[in-house]
Amino acid sequence: MPRFVNRWWMSIVTVLVLFFVIQILPYGQTRTNPPVTMEPAWNSLTTRDLAKRACFDCHSNATRWPGYARVAPVSWLILHDVQEGRAALNFSEWDRPQKEAKEAAEEVREGQMPGRVYRLMHAEARLSDSERDQLASGLDDTFRASTRQHVEP
């Protein structure tokens, strides 16, 4: 066999072995949904439904963990995104200060949220222009009605 074929096969085998080895690493295998302690007083069911479609997987304790969330290294990326999302804004722990609540509506309006990769993987999160406007306005109204103890100044 030519030398480049042997190197090619060795490269394939090495990649496969590494892929299987990283599956046993513990990071990314802790997919939990802590209890919901308090949701915001939504201005409407429509706002909540839109937020559930577009935001809850990263910004609540009601994350849906698809099958590919069990396969490293994708599981690492998903866990990282969920941890960051919950730390910034968590619709399931409204009894705690929410760092990014004031910026949420603007990020939705500007198309920054939900993120592009998330939208590619989740068709239900692809909001139309009118749905995006409706969600942003609903978030503004919902957060405006929240008491100061729930939204950090």
Coordinates of C-alpha atoms in Angstrom, one line a residue:
M1 CA 0.0 0.0 0.0
P2 CA 1.2 3.5 -0.7
R3 CA 2.5 5.4 2.3
F4 CA -0.2 8.2 2.1
V5 CA -2.9 5.5 2.4
N6 CA -1.4 4.2 5.6
R7 CA -1.2 7.7 7.0
W8 CA -4.8 8.4 5.9
W9 CA -6.1 5.2 7.7
M10 CA -4.0 6.0 10.8
S11 CA -5.6 9.5 10.9
I12 CA -9.1 8.1 10.6
V13 CA -8.4 5.6 13.4
T14 CA -6.9 8.3 15.6
V15 CA -9.9 10.6 15.1
L16 CA -12.3 7.7 15.9
V17 CA -10.4 6.7 19.0
L18 CA -10.3 10.3 20.2
F19 CA -14.1 10.6 19.5
F20 CA -14.8 7.6 21.7
V21 CA -12.4 8.6 24.4
I22 CA -14.0 12.0 24.8
Q23 CA -17.4 10.4 25.3
I24 CA -16.3 9.2 28.8
L25 CA -15.1 12.7 30.0
P26 CA -17.5 13.9 32.7
Y27 CA -18.0 17.5 31.4
G28 CA -21.2 18.0 29.4
Q29 CA -22.9 14.9 30.9
T30 CA -24.7 16.8 33.7
R31 CA -27.9 17.8 32.0
T32 CA -30.2 18.9 34.8
N33 CA -33.3 21.0 35.0
P34 CA -33.6 22.5 38.5
P35 CA -37.0 23.2 39.9
V36 CA -38.9 26.2 38.7
T37 CA -39.1 28.6 41.7
M38 CA -40.9 31.5 40.1
E39 CA -41.8 32.8 36.6
P40 CA -42.3 36.4 35.8
A41 CA -45.9 37.7 35.7
W42 CA -46.2 37.5 32.0
N43 CA -48.1 40.3 30.3
S44 CA -49.8 37.6 28.1
L45 CA -49.9 33.9 27.3
T46 CA -48.7 34.8 23.8
T47 CA -45.5 36.4 25.2
R48 CA -44.9 33.3 27.4
D49 CA -45.5 31.0 24.4
L50 CA -43.1 32.9 22.2
A51 CA -40.5 33.0 25.0
K52 CA -40.9 29.2 25.5
R53 CA -40.3 28.6 21.8
A54 CA -37.4 30.9 21.4
C55 CA -35.8 31.3 24.8
F56 CA -36.6 28.6 27.4
D57 CA -34.0 26.0 26.3
C58 CA -31.2 28.3 27.4
H59 CA -33.0 30.8 29.7
S60 CA -35.1 28.6 32.0
N61 CA -35.0 25.4 34.0
A62 CA -37.2 23.7 31.4
T63 CA -34.4 22.9 29.0
R64 CA -35.1 20.3 26.4
W65 CA -32.0 18.1 26.0
P66 CA -32.1 16.5 22.5
G67 CA -30.2 13.3 21.8
Y68 CA -27.2 15.1 20.3
A69 CA -26.8 16.8 23.7
R70 CA -25.3 13.5 24.9
V71 CA -22.5 13.4 22.3
A72 CA -19.3 15.1 23.0
P73 CA -18.0 17.6 21.9
V74 CA -21.5 19.0 21.0
S75 CA -22.7 18.2 24.6
W76 CA -19.9 20.5 25.9
L77 CA -21.1 23.4 23.8
I78 CA -24.7 23.0 24.7
L79 CA -24.0 22.7 28.4
H80 CA -21.9 25.8 28.2
D81 CA -24.6 27.8 26.4
V82 CA -27.3 26.7 28.9
Q83 CA -25.2 27.5 31.9
E84 CA -24.3 31.0 30.5
G85 CA -28.0 31.6 29.4
R86 CA -29.4 30.7 32.8
A87 CA -26.8 32.8 34.6
A88 CA -27.7 35.9 32.5
L89 CA -31.5 35.5 32.5
N90 CA -33.6 32.6 33.9
F91 CA -37.3 32.8 33.4
S92 CA -37.7 29.9 36.0
E93 CA -36.0 31.7 38.9
W94 CA -37.6 35.1 38.7
D95 CA -37.4 35.3 42.5
R96 CA -33.6 36.0 42.0
P97 CA -32.0 39.1 40.4
Q98 CA -31.8 38.8 36.6
K99 CA -28.7 40.4 35.2
E100 CA -29.8 40.7 31.5
A101 CA -33.5 41.2 31.8
K102 CA -33.3 44.9 30.7
E103 CA -31.4 43.9 27.5
A104 CA -33.5 40.9 26.5
A105 CA -36.1 42.7 24.5
E106 CA -33.5 44.7 22.6
E107 CA -31.5 41.6 21.8
V108 CA -34.7 40.0 20.4
R109 CA -35.5 43.1 18.4
E110 CA -32.0 43.2 16.9
G111 CA -32.1 39.5 16.0
Q112 CA -29.2 38.6 18.4
M113 CA -31.5 36.3 20.3
P114 CA -32.2 33.5 19.8
G115 CA -28.7 32.8 18.5
R116 CA -28.1 31.9 14.9
V117 CA -26.8 28.4 15.6
Y118 CA -29.8 27.7 17.9
R119 CA -32.2 28.9 15.2
L120 CA -30.5 26.6 12.7
M121 CA -31.0 23.6 14.9
H122 CA -34.5 24.5 16.2
A123 CA -37.0 25.5 13.5
E124 CA -39.6 26.6 16.1
A125 CA -37.2 29.3 17.4
R126 CA -37.2 31.0 13.9
L127 CA -39.5 33.9 14.7
S128 CA -41.1 35.9 12.0
D129 CA -40.6 39.7 12.1
S130 CA -44.0 40.2 13.6
E131 CA -43.4 37.4 16.2
R132 CA -40.0 38.9 17.1
D133 CA -41.7 42.4 17.5
Q134 CA -44.4 40.8 19.6
L135 CA -42.0 38.9 21.8
A136 CA -39.8 42.0 22.3
S137 CA -42.8 44.2 23.2
G138 CA -44.1 41.5 25.5
L139 CA -40.8 41.2 27.3
D140 CA -40.6 44.9 27.7
D141 CA -44.1 45.0 29.3
T142 CA -43.5 41.9 31.4
F143 CA -40.2 43.2 32.8
R144 CA -41.5 46.7 33.3
A145 CA -44.2 45.2 35.5
S146 CA -41.7 43.2 37.5
T147 CA -40.7 44.5 40.9
R148 CA -37.2 45.9 41.3
Q149 CA -36.2 42.9 43.5
H150 CA -36.4 40.6 40.4
V151 CA -34.5 42.7 37.9
E152 CA -31.1 44.0 38.7
P153 CA -30.7 47.8 38.2

